[in-house]
């Protein structure tokens, strides 16, 4: 079942080449520039796309939406802030849905903004509810107390977590332990510094999917590929950590530069690229055998 969408489209399609300058303005299409609306009824906080368990993959999109339910209003922010990466991962949902279709794989996407609560953080992470995000003060989060955080966990975070756990258990019971693949996107420029990578693969200690994905991407002419860039994949309590690493499930976190998937054409191009790389990997059942590889998260925590 696919939950109802809260969004209308705006903007025009504008395909961008891989080698487009990273500071180039982007005209967004339906896959990226989402417009929040005020529906009569709030939808379920999770979108579930059914797929074949034997596909061997479970796709996740932690930051798919910029939606905020009516009772939380606009969190004190202007509408323009909800079109930025602080509210959601631009283009990631479109890539995830296209990948699910191409691979006939199940997918789970959030239907709430990361400004409410970030499901890709541990429950005790100080950035679970952001009060300041990339220069934007979030008034609606400024005085959030522990009780409100817990309410948001129960209302948004827990249903997403539970949907993932249920999908994994269903696949394991059917004899098809899935590889967990999460789709994210990142800004072309961060704090004035143009990011050179077109795409990055993030991973912790299990390289079963990360290594072949990196090799496949690096073999493509013109692509600048980040290995654990622009972020490190070892994050205690994140989605991969609590759903894949702890159970020994093969996994990879995909990060695509937002200007490359802001249009529908760009999202389809990158979904096609990853479908070609993921399909032969998922077909190797031995590669998906649950195996505990440990984690680098404790080492990272000590460093910080």
mmCIF file of C-alpha atoms in Angstrom:
data_model
loop_
_atom_site.group_PDB
_atom_site.id
_atom_site.type_symbol
_atom_site.label_atom_id
_atom_site.label_comp_id
_atom_site.label_asym_id
_atom_site.label_seq_id
_atom_site.Cartn_x
_atom_site.Cartn_y
_atom_site.Cartn_z
ATOM 1 C CA UNK A 1 0.000 0.000 0.000
ATOM 2 C CA UNK A 2 1.258 3.461 -0.847
ATOM 3 C CA UNK A 3 0.224 6.205 1.552
ATOM 4 C CA UNK A 4 -1.282 9.445 0.275
ATOM 5 C CA UNK A 5 0.982 12.293 -0.772
ATOM 6 C CA UNK A 6 0.691 15.770 0.707
ATOM 7 C CA UNK A 7 2.412 17.530 -2.133
ATOM 8 C CA UNK A 8 1.786 19.303 -5.397
ATOM 9 C CA UNK A 9 4.438 19.879 -8.056
ATOM 10 C CA UNK A 10 6.049 23.147 -9.020
ATOM 11 C CA UNK A 11 8.863 24.192 -11.328
ATOM 12 C CA UNK A 12 9.953 22.779 -14.657
ATOM 13 C CA UNK A 13 12.074 19.847 -15.734
ATOM 14 C CA UNK A 14 15.658 20.854 -16.319
ATOM 15 C CA UNK A 15 18.113 18.032 -16.978
ATOM 16 C CA UNK A 16 21.620 18.613 -15.658
ATOM 17 C CA UNK A 17 24.757 16.921 -16.993
ATOM 18 C CA UNK A 18 27.042 15.138 -14.573
ATOM 19 C CA UNK A 19 29.750 17.709 -15.148
ATOM 20 C CA UNK A 20 27.478 20.699 -14.461
ATOM 21 C CA UNK A 21 29.182 23.341 -12.298
ATOM 22 C CA UNK A 22 28.353 22.669 -8.682
ATOM 23 C CA UNK A 23 27.315 26.287 -8.083
ATOM 24 C CA UNK A 24 24.881 26.315 -11.016
ATOM 25 C CA UNK A 25 21.302 27.275 -10.006
ATOM 26 C CA UNK A 26 18.853 24.399 -10.229
ATOM 27 C CA UNK A 27 15.294 24.585 -11.529
ATOM 28 C CA UNK A 28 13.491 21.789 -9.760
ATOM 29 C CA UNK A 29 10.735 19.525 -10.963
ATOM 30 C CA UNK A 30 8.147 17.373 -9.239
ATOM 31 C CA UNK A 31 10.889 15.062 -7.983
ATOM 32 C CA UNK A 32 12.539 17.816 -6.001
ATOM 33 C CA UNK A 33 10.631 21.055 -5.401
ATOM 34 C CA UNK A 34 7.816 19.809 -3.204
ATOM 35 C CA UNK A 35 5.102 22.163 -2.075
ATOM 36 C CA UNK A 36 3.503 21.488 1.270
ATOM 37 C CA UNK A 37 -0.288 21.557 1.307
ATOM 38 C CA UNK A 38 -2.870 21.459 4.049
ATOM 39 C CA UNK A 39 -4.868 18.247 3.601
ATOM 40 C CA UNK A 40 -8.097 17.546 5.397
ATOM 41 C CA UNK A 41 -6.587 14.436 6.961
ATOM 42 C CA UNK A 42 -3.005 13.781 7.969
ATOM 43 C CA UNK A 43 -1.584 10.739 6.163
ATOM 44 C CA UNK A 44 0.341 7.939 7.787
ATOM 45 C CA UNK A 45 3.954 9.017 8.452
ATOM 46 C CA UNK A 46 5.331 6.163 6.335
ATOM 47 C CA UNK A 47 5.010 5.350 2.630
ATOM 48 C CA UNK A 48 5.346 1.644 1.884
ATOM 49 C CA UNK A 49 5.975 0.356 -1.624
ATOM 50 C CA UNK A 50 5.376 -3.368 -1.986
ATOM 51 C CA UNK A 51 7.923 -5.446 -3.845
ATOM 52 C CA UNK A 52 9.165 -8.983 -4.327
ATOM 53 C CA UNK A 53 10.942 -10.388 -1.273
ATOM 54 C CA UNK A 54 13.125 -12.454 -3.582
ATOM 55 C CA UNK A 55 14.528 -9.231 -5.028
ATOM 56 C CA UNK A 56 16.994 -9.430 -2.144
ATOM 57 C CA UNK A 57 16.921 -5.693 -1.443
ATOM 58 C CA UNK A 58 15.026 -3.402 0.904
ATOM 59 C CA UNK A 59 15.199 0.252 -0.161
ATOM 60 C CA UNK A 60 14.882 3.022 2.416
ATOM 61 C CA UNK A 61 14.589 6.797 2.139
ATOM 62 C CA UNK A 62 15.025 8.466 5.523
ATOM 63 C CA UNK A 63 14.537 12.053 4.335
ATOM 64 C CA UNK A 64 11.989 11.653 1.550
ATOM 65 C CA UNK A 65 9.543 14.388 2.516
ATOM 66 C CA UNK A 66 9.289 18.009 3.652
ATOM 67 C CA UNK A 67 5.802 17.553 5.157
ATOM 68 C CA UNK A 68 4.774 18.966 8.525
ATOM 69 C CA UNK A 69 1.278 18.131 9.833
ATOM 70 C CA UNK A 70 -1.129 21.045 10.393
ATOM 71 C CA UNK A 71 -0.940 20.958 14.177
ATOM 72 C CA UNK A 72 2.813 21.626 14.048
ATOM 73 C CA UNK A 73 2.295 24.382 11.495
ATOM 74 C CA UNK A 74 5.381 25.687 9.772
ATOM 75 C CA UNK A 75 7.672 25.372 12.816
ATOM 76 C CA UNK A 76 8.059 29.135 12.579
ATOM 77 C CA UNK A 77 9.886 28.922 9.255
ATOM 78 C CA UNK A 78 9.085 30.566 5.911
ATOM 79 C CA UNK A 79 8.001 28.310 3.057
ATOM 80 C CA UNK A 80 11.354 28.812 1.317
ATOM 81 C CA UNK A 81 13.156 26.882 4.051
ATOM 82 C CA UNK A 82 11.065 23.809 3.286
ATOM 83 C CA UNK A 83 12.499 23.734 -0.236
ATOM 84 C CA UNK A 84 16.034 23.422 1.132
ATOM 85 C CA UNK A 85 18.010 20.379 2.177
ATOM 86 C CA UNK A 86 17.358 21.175 5.833
ATOM 87 C CA UNK A 87 13.785 19.927 5.351
ATOM 88 C CA UNK A 88 14.393 16.849 3.170
ATOM 89 C CA UNK A 89 16.829 15.195 0.745
ATOM 90 C CA UNK A 90 16.085 16.745 -2.614
ATOM 91 C CA UNK A 91 15.511 14.115 -5.313
ATOM 92 C CA UNK A 92 16.079 11.128 -3.022
ATOM 93 C CA UNK A 93 12.439 10.013 -2.960
ATOM 94 C CA UNK A 94 12.190 10.043 -6.762
ATOM 95 C CA UNK A 95 15.344 7.931 -7.065
ATOM 96 C CA UNK A 96 14.067 5.495 -4.425
ATOM 97 C CA UNK A 97 10.673 5.027 -6.086
ATOM 98 C CA UNK A 98 12.262 4.528 -9.496
ATOM 99 C CA UNK A 99 14.734 2.009 -8.074
ATOM 100 C CA UNK A 100 11.907 0.111 -6.387
ATOM 101 C CA UNK A 101 10.090 -0.102 -9.709
ATOM 102 C CA UNK A 102 13.181 -1.156 -11.680
ATOM 103 C CA UNK A 103 14.254 -3.808 -9.155
ATOM 104 C CA UNK A 104 10.722 -4.863 -8.135
ATOM 105 C CA UNK A 105 11.983 -4.332 -4.593
ATOM 106 C CA UNK A 106 10.095 -3.182 -1.502
ATOM 107 C CA UNK A 107 10.764 0.354 -0.316
ATOM 108 C CA UNK A 108 9.941 2.387 2.771
ATOM 109 C CA UNK A 109 9.975 6.187 2.721
ATOM 110 C CA UNK A 110 9.230 8.798 5.364
ATOM 111 C CA UNK A 111 6.311 11.182 4.904
ATOM 112 C CA UNK A 112 7.492 13.792 7.393
ATOM 113 C CA UNK A 113 10.205 16.414 7.363
ATOM 114 C CA UNK A 114 13.523 15.832 9.059
ATOM 115 C CA UNK A 115 12.857 19.209 10.718
ATOM 116 C CA UNK A 116 10.277 17.459 12.915
ATOM 117 C CA UNK A 117 12.587 14.604 13.860
ATOM 118 C CA UNK A 118 15.445 12.873 12.038
ATOM 119 C CA UNK A 119 14.884 9.109 11.727
ATOM 120 C CA UNK A 120 18.492 8.663 10.599
ATOM 121 C CA UNK A 121 19.728 9.488 14.104
ATOM 122 C CA UNK A 122 19.884 7.503 17.300
ATOM 123 C CA UNK A 123 17.270 8.255 19.936
ATOM 124 C CA UNK A 124 19.874 9.902 22.164
ATOM 125 C CA UNK A 125 21.557 11.876 19.372
ATOM 126 C CA UNK A 126 21.596 15.633 20.125
ATOM 127 C CA UNK A 127 20.638 16.326 16.488
ATOM 128 C CA UNK A 128 17.529 14.131 16.651
ATOM 129 C CA UNK A 129 15.436 17.335 16.722
ATOM 130 C CA UNK A 130 17.322 20.190 15.100
ATOM 131 C CA UNK A 131 17.108 23.624 16.682
ATOM 132 C CA UNK A 132 19.616 25.137 14.261
ATOM 133 C CA UNK A 133 20.179 23.703 10.771
ATOM 134 C CA UNK A 134 22.639 25.134 8.250
ATOM 135 C CA UNK A 135 22.201 28.684 9.501
ATOM 136 C CA UNK A 136 18.432 28.468 9.957
ATOM 137 C CA UNK A 137 17.040 28.751 13.473
ATOM 138 C CA UNK A 138 13.954 26.535 13.819
ATOM 139 C CA UNK A 139 11.627 28.437 16.194
ATOM 140 C CA UNK A 140 9.216 25.513 16.488
ATOM 141 C CA UNK A 141 12.029 23.363 17.880
ATOM 142 C CA UNK A 142 13.750 25.957 20.059
ATOM 143 C CA UNK A 143 11.916 25.040 23.257
ATOM 144 C CA UNK A 144 11.126 21.403 22.580
ATOM 145 C CA UNK A 145 11.336 19.501 25.859
ATOM 146 C CA UNK A 146 11.870 15.793 26.503
ATOM 147 C CA UNK A 147 8.128 15.122 26.541
ATOM 148 C CA UNK A 148 7.640 16.693 23.103
ATOM 149 C CA UNK A 149 10.624 14.801 21.726
ATOM 150 C CA UNK A 150 9.081 11.569 23.012
ATOM 151 C CA UNK A 151 5.741 12.462 21.406
ATOM 152 C CA UNK A 152 7.485 12.994 18.073
ATOM 153 C CA UNK A 153 9.365 9.728 18.451
ATOM 154 C CA UNK A 154 6.119 7.830 19.011
ATOM 155 C CA UNK A 155 4.250 9.658 16.243
ATOM 156 C CA UNK A 156 6.889 9.705 13.474
ATOM 157 C CA UNK A 157 10.139 7.908 14.319
ATOM 158 C CA UNK A 158 8.675 4.700 15.760
ATOM 159 C CA UNK A 159 6.255 3.962 12.862
ATOM 160 C CA UNK A 160 9.133 4.274 10.380
ATOM 161 C CA UNK A 161 11.360 2.098 12.542
ATOM 162 C CA UNK A 162 8.618 -0.484 12.977
ATOM 163 C CA UNK A 163 7.879 -0.609 9.243
ATOM 164 C CA UNK A 164 11.558 -1.325 8.518
ATOM 165 C CA UNK A 165 11.764 -4.044 11.179
ATOM 166 C CA UNK A 166 8.582 -5.671 9.892
ATOM 167 C CA UNK A 167 9.830 -5.649 6.284
ATOM 168 C CA UNK A 168 13.146 -7.212 7.310
ATOM 169 C CA UNK A 169 11.471 -9.910 9.399
ATOM 170 C CA UNK A 170 9.064 -10.705 6.577
ATOM 171 C CA UNK A 171 11.932 -11.165 4.111
ATOM 172 C CA UNK A 172 13.996 -13.245 6.534
ATOM 173 C CA UNK A 173 11.028 -15.524 7.292
ATOM 174 C CA UNK A 174 10.606 -16.062 3.557
ATOM 175 C CA UNK A 175 14.256 -17.117 3.291
ATOM 176 C CA UNK A 176 15.443 -13.942 1.562
ATOM 177 C CA UNK A 177 17.453 -11.850 4.039
ATOM 178 C CA UNK A 178 17.634 -8.454 2.341
ATOM 179 C CA UNK A 179 20.477 -6.088 1.726
ATOM 180 C CA UNK A 180 19.550 -2.693 3.170
ATOM 181 C CA UNK A 181 20.135 0.167 0.726
ATOM 182 C CA UNK A 182 19.326 3.702 1.807
ATOM 183 C CA UNK A 183 19.120 6.654 -0.584
ATOM 184 C CA UNK A 184 20.173 10.180 0.415
ATOM 185 C CA UNK A 185 21.280 13.365 -1.313
ATOM 186 C CA UNK A 186 23.638 16.182 -0.348
ATOM 187 C CA UNK A 187 24.157 19.835 -1.223
ATOM 188 C CA UNK A 188 26.550 20.789 -4.045
ATOM 189 C CA UNK A 189 28.115 23.445 -1.812
ATOM 190 C CA UNK A 190 28.685 23.255 1.936
ATOM 191 C CA UNK A 191 29.697 26.337 3.886
ATOM 192 C CA UNK A 192 31.071 27.945 0.765
ATOM 193 C CA UNK A 193 33.059 24.901 -0.350
ATOM 194 C CA UNK A 194 32.004 23.217 -3.639
ATOM 195 C CA UNK A 195 31.836 19.478 -3.124
ATOM 196 C CA UNK A 196 33.653 17.677 -5.944
ATOM 197 C CA UNK A 197 31.885 14.309 -5.751
ATOM 198 C CA UNK A 198 28.952 13.408 -7.940
ATOM 199 C CA UNK A 199 28.068 10.488 -5.685
ATOM 200 C CA UNK A 200 29.297 8.811 -2.540
ATOM 201 C CA UNK A 201 28.910 5.377 -0.983
ATOM 202 C CA UNK A 202 28.867 5.339 2.811
ATOM 203 C CA UNK A 203 29.584 2.254 4.842
ATOM 204 C CA UNK A 204 30.703 1.150 8.292
ATOM 205 C CA UNK A 205 32.628 -2.150 8.518
ATOM 206 C CA UNK A 206 30.687 -4.339 6.077
ATOM 207 C CA UNK A 207 32.017 -3.756 2.546
ATOM 208 C CA UNK A 208 30.036 -6.484 0.767
ATOM 209 C CA UNK A 209 27.864 -3.989 -1.103
ATOM 210 C CA UNK A 210 29.935 -0.844 -0.675
ATOM 211 C CA UNK A 211 33.051 -2.123 -2.406
ATOM 212 C CA UNK A 212 31.425 -3.394 -5.636
ATOM 213 C CA UNK A 213 29.235 -0.288 -5.824
ATOM 214 C CA UNK A 214 32.295 1.924 -5.491
ATOM 215 C CA UNK A 215 34.157 -0.106 -8.117
ATOM 216 C CA UNK A 216 31.207 0.019 -10.510
ATOM 217 C CA UNK A 217 30.790 3.778 -10.148
ATOM 218 C CA UNK A 218 34.507 4.469 -10.436
ATOM 219 C CA UNK A 219 34.595 2.507 -13.694
ATOM 220 C CA UNK A 220 32.237 5.055 -15.274
ATOM 221 C CA UNK A 221 34.030 7.810 -17.140
ATOM 222 C CA UNK A 222 33.582 11.313 -15.760
ATOM 223 C CA UNK A 223 32.233 10.361 -12.331
ATOM 224 C CA UNK A 224 33.914 11.644 -9.182
ATOM 225 C CA UNK A 225 33.070 9.076 -6.528
ATOM 226 C CA UNK A 226 33.406 9.444 -2.766
ATOM 227 C CA UNK A 227 34.331 6.517 -0.540
ATOM 228 C CA UNK A 228 32.696 7.482 2.762
ATOM 229 C CA UNK A 229 32.351 10.999 1.387
ATOM 230 C CA UNK A 230 30.890 13.530 1.943
ATOM 231 C CA UNK A 231 30.150 11.810 5.272
ATOM 232 C CA UNK A 232 31.423 8.794 7.186
ATOM 233 C CA UNK A 233 29.068 5.825 7.141
ATOM 234 C CA UNK A 234 29.859 4.833 10.733
ATOM 235 C CA UNK A 235 27.160 6.665 12.669
ATOM 236 C CA UNK A 236 25.976 5.174 15.947
ATOM 237 C CA UNK A 237 22.230 4.676 16.039
ATOM 238 C CA UNK A 238 21.517 5.650 12.429
ATOM 239 C CA UNK A 239 19.152 3.633 10.252
ATOM 240 C CA UNK A 240 21.853 1.340 8.871
ATOM 241 C CA UNK A 241 23.391 0.823 12.313
ATOM 242 C CA UNK A 242 20.181 -0.189 14.071
ATOM 243 C CA UNK A 243 18.608 -2.206 11.248
ATOM 244 C CA UNK A 244 21.466 -3.685 9.203
ATOM 245 C CA UNK A 245 24.747 -3.669 11.146
ATOM 246 C CA UNK A 246 23.245 -5.100 14.326
ATOM 247 C CA UNK A 247 21.701 -8.010 12.360
ATOM 248 C CA UNK A 248 24.651 -8.601 10.038
ATOM 249 C CA UNK A 249 22.682 -7.613 6.938
ATOM 250 C CA UNK A 250 24.604 -6.410 3.883
ATOM 251 C CA UNK A 251 24.125 -2.710 3.364
ATOM 252 C CA UNK A 252 25.157 0.523 1.695
ATOM 253 C CA UNK A 253 24.144 4.153 1.995
ATOM 254 C CA UNK A 254 23.941 6.003 -1.325
ATOM 255 C CA UNK A 255 24.570 9.771 -1.365
ATOM 256 C CA UNK A 256 23.911 11.614 -4.655
ATOM 257 C CA UNK A 257 24.619 15.287 -5.209
ATOM 258 C CA UNK A 258 21.305 17.108 -5.212
ATOM 259 C CA UNK A 259 21.775 19.135 -8.385
ATOM 260 C CA UNK A 260 22.127 15.885 -10.337
ATOM 261 C CA UNK A 261 18.759 14.465 -9.243
ATOM 262 C CA UNK A 262 16.700 17.638 -8.827
ATOM 263 C CA UNK A 263 14.903 16.983 -12.123
ATOM 264 C CA UNK A 264 12.818 13.937 -12.981
ATOM 265 C CA UNK A 265 15.250 13.129 -15.784
ATOM 266 C CA UNK A 266 18.211 13.259 -13.426
ATOM 267 C CA UNK A 267 16.493 11.075 -10.849
ATOM 268 C CA UNK A 268 15.644 8.491 -13.515
ATOM 269 C CA UNK A 269 19.190 8.518 -14.868
ATOM 270 C CA UNK A 270 20.696 7.811 -11.461
ATOM 271 C CA UNK A 271 18.062 5.227 -10.592
ATOM 272 C CA UNK A 272 18.918 3.426 -13.810
ATOM 273 C CA UNK A 273 22.618 3.549 -12.970
ATOM 274 C CA UNK A 274 22.116 2.054 -9.509
ATOM 275 C CA UNK A 275 19.616 -0.521 -10.756
ATOM 276 C CA UNK A 276 22.313 -1.841 -13.123
ATOM 277 C CA UNK A 277 24.796 -2.066 -10.264
ATOM 278 C CA UNK A 278 22.490 -3.449 -7.588
ATOM 279 C CA UNK A 279 20.634 -6.138 -9.533
ATOM 280 C CA UNK A 280 23.609 -8.510 -10.000
ATOM 281 C CA UNK A 281 24.683 -7.968 -6.390
ATOM 282 C CA UNK A 282 21.250 -8.848 -5.028
ATOM 283 C CA UNK A 283 21.211 -12.014 -7.127
ATOM 284 C CA UNK A 284 24.180 -13.350 -5.124
ATOM 285 C CA UNK A 285 22.443 -14.918 -2.146
ATOM 286 C CA UNK A 286 25.769 -15.762 -0.488
ATOM 287 C CA UNK A 287 26.618 -12.075 -0.452
ATOM 288 C CA UNK A 288 23.496 -11.409 1.600
ATOM 289 C CA UNK A 289 24.022 -14.104 4.229
ATOM 290 C CA UNK A 290 23.692 -12.415 7.646
ATOM 291 C CA UNK A 291 27.218 -11.918 8.934
ATOM 292 C CA UNK A 292 28.377 -9.739 11.813
ATOM 293 C CA UNK A 293 31.279 -7.477 10.792
ATOM 294 C CA UNK A 294 31.297 -5.250 13.853
ATOM 295 C CA UNK A 295 31.272 -1.472 13.703
ATOM 296 C CA UNK A 296 33.574 1.545 13.654
ATOM 297 C CA UNK A 297 31.075 3.727 15.509
ATOM 298 C CA UNK A 298 32.741 3.392 18.914
ATOM 299 C CA UNK A 299 36.067 4.419 17.421
ATOM 300 C CA UNK A 300 34.422 7.489 15.889
ATOM 301 C CA UNK A 301 32.752 8.390 19.165
ATOM 302 C CA UNK A 302 36.095 8.215 20.974
ATOM 303 C CA UNK A 303 37.676 10.516 18.386
ATOM 304 C CA UNK A 304 34.915 13.086 18.834
#
